[in-house]
Amino acid sequence: LLTVAEQSPGLVAPLIWGTDNRARVIGITGAPGAGKSTLTAALIDRFRADGRRVGVVAVDPSSPITGGAMLGDRIRMARHTLDVGVFVRSLANRGHPGGLSIAVPLTVRGLELAGFDIVLVETVGVGQVEVEIAGNADLVVVVINPGWGDGIQANKAGILEIADVFVVNKADRPGIQETIAELRGSQTLASAMAPPRWTEAPIVATVATESLGLEELMLALASRFDALHGRPQDAARHRSHQAIRQLETVLRSRVEALRSGGDGAAQLAELATQVAARRLDPWSAADELLRSLT
Amino acid sequence: LLTVAEQSPGLVAPLIWGTDNRARVIGITGAPGAGKSTLTAALIDRFRADGRRVGVVAVDPSSPITGGAMLGDRIRMARHTLDVGVFVRSLANRGHPGGLSIAVPLTVRGLELAGFDIVLVETVGVGQVEVEIAGNADLVVVVINPGWGDGIQANKAGILEIADVFVVNKADRPGIQETIAELRGSQTLASAMAPPRWTEAPIVATVATESLGLEELMLALASRFDALHGRPQDAARHRSHQAIRQLETVLRSRVEALRSGGDGAAQLAELATQVAARRLDPWSAADELLRSLT
């Protein structure tokens, strides 16, 4: 079902959207090598110990096929392959009409339908796609390492803004205290201006390979979830924002599909000929094209 | 009429699109301070001397009102204000539904309708908007200065790609020969790989304040126009590409208008509520929204 859903989301979505059960969706992002997959595996262990069923969506926009970097990750998660309470799905860019931004919520919905009550969405990097994907999570965990503060300022701002919880993984390495202090400093600085939600994001130090700091992380996730989604009106607002973003993504993908030979590409070419010949203006042509898309 | 057209392009476009007369549209772009406005004024003089009527569209995406930097430019062009064969229109970002990318072709069309046979489109910088605007011109003139080669490599690549003619203005300054040599070198380098049209772009040295090099520039513009648009099939392909770009810009602006409170914003909110409540999936909601837009 998931494979069909990814190829023809418009056909499958109406069948699976209206499910009542909702999972808690946690996004896990950070630079390559930060230890996201190891942390994900450690989190799976903790959630399984609590009796929760855990779905994982591993996203790699740069991978042309669902192999490459993902293969290593799969092997690291291999200890969960015999556990029916865990399901791992890898998504790469190819073969997703509308892009990953919309493929991810559909996959999450499928996992909810299958009864998973925790869904971990693991993404590489902090590009535009990652930020859009993060917008679909209930909580975003940003994973960094000691010494991260030595990097370029611009990249740091991008990664700070989407965090609900910071994890400084590989905390047994030198520079851990400086990195935590620097993160706190930038949060204080930002809160003096306009306080976005990450200025209150807790900072948790972990050594994922040895499951150190995992209890503290689980507590941080629970308290952040309550703080951000505990009140019904907050939860409703979050879901409404999600829905608007998903709607816009679908609309944008319909327009972009025109150029890449999707629905309506032939009509676009025909209308463009008429616009070029001045028999039709671009606005009227756009109206005709919109009509043909519906 | 132009003011109405800019506020309600969809209403006015059908009335003015189907005009038979076509102007020669020349884009003039480059960094702030390169001397674009002075060069534009010098070009107006030359075209007027040939008996051509000249329209000017001055674009400043960063200006919140059509003032600021534009004011100085207007003063410099003031000697043309009593000439009915010259019309200058300034466009800033505010008040253009669909953005400047689509406001510019509409203004150009209006100037054609009014009988101007040369239209100069002057834009600041080489961001995404400038590249889109340049795509609407028949020829793109990129204005640089001696010593320009000292800048950052990344910016250079962006400005090179859109050039049909290079003008090295302020050619009386030191470093003119090195700059020309460096430009030629990068053209040769690029032509060895895949030859885009700028590898054949002529390089003209000017001192616009003293109208030096203007004859050579006029010849370069004429020969480039013939080379790029002289054959009917080339002209047709160019106009077809323009039309597709304009159509896509209008479509994109319709989708973006949803978020900013334009047509359909209320319906977007209502549909988002239904998606959030799982009564509707994003694909079906997008279809409904598209239907309501037409």
mmCIF file of C-alpha atoms in Angstrom, chain B residues 15-154:
data_model
loop_
_atom_site.group_PDB
_atom_site.id
_atom_site.type_symbol
_atom_site.label_atom_id
_atom_site.label_comp_id
_atom_site.label_asym_id
_atom_site.label_seq_id
_atom_site.Cartn_x
_atom_site.Cartn_y
_atom_site.Cartn_z
ATOM 1 C CA LEU B 15 -7.452 44.116 -23.670
ATOM 2 C CA ILE B 16 -3.843 44.930 -24.493
ATOM 3 C CA TRP B 17 -2.196 41.584 -25.178
ATOM 4 C CA GLY B 18 -3.352 41.156 -28.752
ATOM 5 C CA THR B 19 -1.411 44.040 -30.274
ATOM 6 C CA ASP B 20 0.466 43.351 -33.435
ATOM 7 C CA ASN B 21 3.305 45.828 -33.069
ATOM 8 C CA ARG B 22 6.327 44.443 -31.266
ATOM 9 C CA ALA B 23 9.078 46.456 -29.632
ATOM 10 C CA ARG B 24 12.710 45.423 -29.436
ATOM 11 C CA VAL B 25 13.170 44.774 -25.708
ATOM 12 C CA ILE B 26 16.670 45.306 -24.268
ATOM 13 C CA GLY B 27 17.414 44.385 -20.659
ATOM 14 C CA ILE B 28 20.176 46.345 -18.905
ATOM 15 C CA THR B 29 21.455 44.877 -15.659
ATOM 16 C CA GLY B 30 24.482 44.982 -13.372
ATOM 17 C CA ALA B 31 25.571 45.820 -9.842
ATOM 18 C CA PRO B 32 24.525 49.102 -8.163
ATOM 19 C CA GLY B 33 26.867 51.921 -9.211
ATOM 20 C CA ALA B 34 27.986 50.261 -12.462
ATOM 21 C CA GLY B 35 26.489 53.153 -14.423
ATOM 22 C CA LYS B 36 23.343 51.498 -15.790
ATOM 23 C CA SER B 37 21.201 54.634 -15.673
ATOM 24 C CA THR B 38 23.810 56.817 -17.342
ATOM 25 C CA LEU B 39 24.224 54.175 -20.035
ATOM 26 C CA THR B 40 20.453 53.968 -20.446
ATOM 27 C CA ALA B 41 20.267 57.753 -20.896
ATOM 28 C CA ALA B 42 23.072 57.642 -23.490
ATOM 29 C CA LEU B 43 21.279 54.822 -25.353
ATOM 30 C CA ILE B 44 18.040 56.834 -25.366
ATOM 31 C CA ASP B 45 19.936 59.701 -27.076
ATOM 32 C CA ARG B 46 21.294 57.372 -29.757
ATOM 33 C CA PHE B 47 17.934 55.676 -30.451
ATOM 34 C CA ARG B 48 16.183 59.092 -30.568
ATOM 35 C CA ALA B 49 18.794 60.300 -33.061
ATOM 36 C CA ASP B 50 17.725 57.351 -35.269
ATOM 37 C CA GLY B 51 14.086 58.472 -34.951
ATOM 38 C CA ARG B 52 13.006 55.579 -32.683
ATOM 39 C CA ARG B 53 10.533 56.045 -29.821
ATOM 40 C CA VAL B 54 11.983 54.707 -26.577
ATOM 41 C CA GLY B 55 10.165 53.355 -23.521
ATOM 42 C CA VAL B 56 12.088 52.683 -20.288
ATOM 43 C CA VAL B 57 11.031 50.329 -17.483
ATOM 44 C CA ALA B 58 13.195 50.942 -14.395
ATOM 45 C CA VAL B 59 12.916 48.052 -11.925
ATOM 46 C CA ASP B 60 14.058 48.125 -8.315
ATOM 47 C CA PRO B 61 12.828 45.055 -6.433
ATOM 48 C CA SER B 62 14.345 46.186 -3.138
ATOM 49 C CA SER B 63 12.720 49.610 -3.063
ATOM 50 C CA PRO B 64 9.549 49.636 -0.916
ATOM 51 C CA ILE B 65 8.284 52.678 -2.788
ATOM 52 C CA THR B 66 9.182 53.864 -6.245
ATOM 53 C CA GLY B 67 11.528 56.400 -4.751
ATOM 54 C CA GLY B 68 14.896 56.000 -3.129
ATOM 55 C CA ALA B 69 17.530 55.013 -5.638
ATOM 56 C CA MET B 70 15.095 55.603 -8.475
ATOM 57 C CA LEU B 71 14.852 59.305 -7.702
ATOM 58 C CA GLY B 72 18.481 59.929 -8.614
ATOM 59 C CA ASP B 73 18.013 57.940 -11.802
ATOM 60 C CA ARG B 74 14.994 59.977 -12.767
ATOM 61 C CA ILE B 75 16.916 63.197 -12.317
ATOM 62 C CA ARG B 76 19.688 61.859 -14.516
ATOM 63 C CA MET B 77 17.117 61.039 -17.191
ATOM 64 C CA ALA B 78 15.414 64.414 -16.726
ATOM 65 C CA ARG B 79 16.658 65.796 -20.007
ATOM 66 C CA HIS B 80 14.226 63.425 -21.731
ATOM 67 C CA THR B 81 11.134 64.481 -19.793
ATOM 68 C CA LEU B 82 10.022 67.014 -22.403
ATOM 69 C CA ASP B 83 10.472 64.523 -25.254
ATOM 70 C CA VAL B 84 7.185 62.745 -26.169
ATOM 71 C CA GLY B 85 9.285 60.076 -27.882
ATOM 72 C CA VAL B 86 10.547 58.934 -24.479
ATOM 73 C CA PHE B 87 8.533 57.464 -21.608
ATOM 74 C CA VAL B 88 10.077 56.326 -18.295
ATOM 75 C CA ARG B 89 8.140 54.046 -15.929
ATOM 76 C CA SER B 90 9.550 52.987 -12.543
ATOM 77 C CA LEU B 91 8.384 49.742 -10.934
ATOM 78 C CA ALA B 92 9.036 48.736 -7.338
ATOM 79 C CA ASN B 93 7.976 45.548 -5.598
ATOM 80 C CA ARG B 94 4.919 46.917 -3.810
ATOM 81 C CA GLY B 95 1.523 46.739 -5.424
ATOM 82 C CA HIS B 96 2.226 44.181 -8.121
ATOM 83 C CA PRO B 97 0.036 41.110 -7.729
ATOM 84 C CA GLY B 98 2.145 38.273 -9.052
ATOM 85 C CA GLY B 99 5.403 40.142 -8.558
ATOM 86 C CA LEU B 100 7.657 42.101 -10.859
ATOM 87 C CA SER B 101 8.362 39.067 -13.044
ATOM 88 C CA ILE B 102 4.909 39.412 -14.524
ATOM 89 C CA ALA B 103 4.418 43.177 -14.066
ATOM 90 C CA VAL B 104 7.348 43.905 -16.393
ATOM 91 C CA PRO B 105 6.060 42.071 -19.505
ATOM 92 C CA LEU B 106 2.677 43.716 -18.986
ATOM 93 C CA THR B 107 4.263 47.173 -18.837
ATOM 94 C CA VAL B 108 6.338 46.357 -21.912
ATOM 95 C CA ARG B 109 3.140 45.352 -23.712
ATOM 96 C CA GLY B 110 1.538 48.648 -22.737
ATOM 97 C CA LEU B 111 4.505 50.594 -24.114
ATOM 98 C CA GLU B 112 4.303 48.623 -27.372
ATOM 99 C CA LEU B 113 0.623 49.462 -27.563
ATOM 100 C CA ALA B 114 1.506 53.149 -27.147
ATOM 101 C CA GLY B 115 3.814 52.905 -30.135
ATOM 102 C CA PHE B 116 7.269 52.682 -28.556
ATOM 103 C CA ASP B 117 9.490 50.510 -30.744
ATOM 104 C CA ILE B 118 12.448 50.248 -28.379
ATOM 105 C CA VAL B 119 11.943 49.291 -24.726
ATOM 106 C CA LEU B 120 14.859 49.395 -22.293
ATOM 107 C CA VAL B 121 14.321 47.403 -19.073
ATOM 108 C CA GLU B 122 16.793 48.468 -16.397
ATOM 109 C CA THR B 123 17.201 46.152 -13.355
ATOM 110 C CA VAL B 124 19.495 46.303 -10.327
ATOM 111 C CA GLY B 125 21.623 43.288 -9.429
ATOM 112 C CA VAL B 126 21.446 39.705 -10.602
ATOM 113 C CA GLY B 127 19.124 37.913 -8.186
ATOM 114 C CA GLN B 128 16.401 35.443 -9.125
ATOM 115 C CA VAL B 129 13.949 38.218 -9.998
ATOM 116 C CA GLU B 130 16.454 39.924 -12.311
ATOM 117 C CA VAL B 131 17.157 36.682 -14.141
ATOM 118 C CA GLU B 132 13.426 36.136 -14.629
ATOM 119 C CA ILE B 133 12.986 39.687 -15.868
ATOM 120 C CA ALA B 134 15.966 39.327 -18.176
ATOM 121 C CA GLY B 135 14.269 36.287 -19.674
ATOM 122 C CA ASN B 136 11.597 38.617 -21.040
ATOM 123 C CA ALA B 137 14.094 40.763 -22.958
ATOM 124 C CA ASP B 138 15.180 40.063 -26.526
ATOM 125 C CA LEU B 139 18.723 41.053 -25.592
ATOM 126 C CA VAL B 140 20.389 41.305 -22.175
ATOM 127 C CA VAL B 141 23.179 43.837 -21.631
ATOM 128 C CA VAL B 142 25.287 43.173 -18.529
ATOM 129 C CA VAL B 143 27.131 46.261 -17.282
ATOM 130 C CA ILE B 144 30.344 45.791 -15.294
ATOM 131 C CA ASN B 145 33.310 48.033 -14.408
ATOM 132 C CA PRO B 146 37.114 47.665 -14.557
ATOM 133 C CA GLY B 147 38.346 45.681 -11.563
ATOM 134 C CA TRP B 148 35.117 43.692 -11.451
ATOM 135 C CA GLY B 149 37.231 40.525 -11.655
ATOM 136 C CA ASP B 150 38.295 41.037 -8.040
ATOM 137 C CA GLY B 151 34.825 40.086 -6.788
ATOM 138 C CA ILE B 152 33.457 36.776 -5.633
ATOM 139 C CA GLN B 153 33.486 33.933 -8.165
ATOM 140 C CA ALA B 154 29.915 32.824 -7.471
#
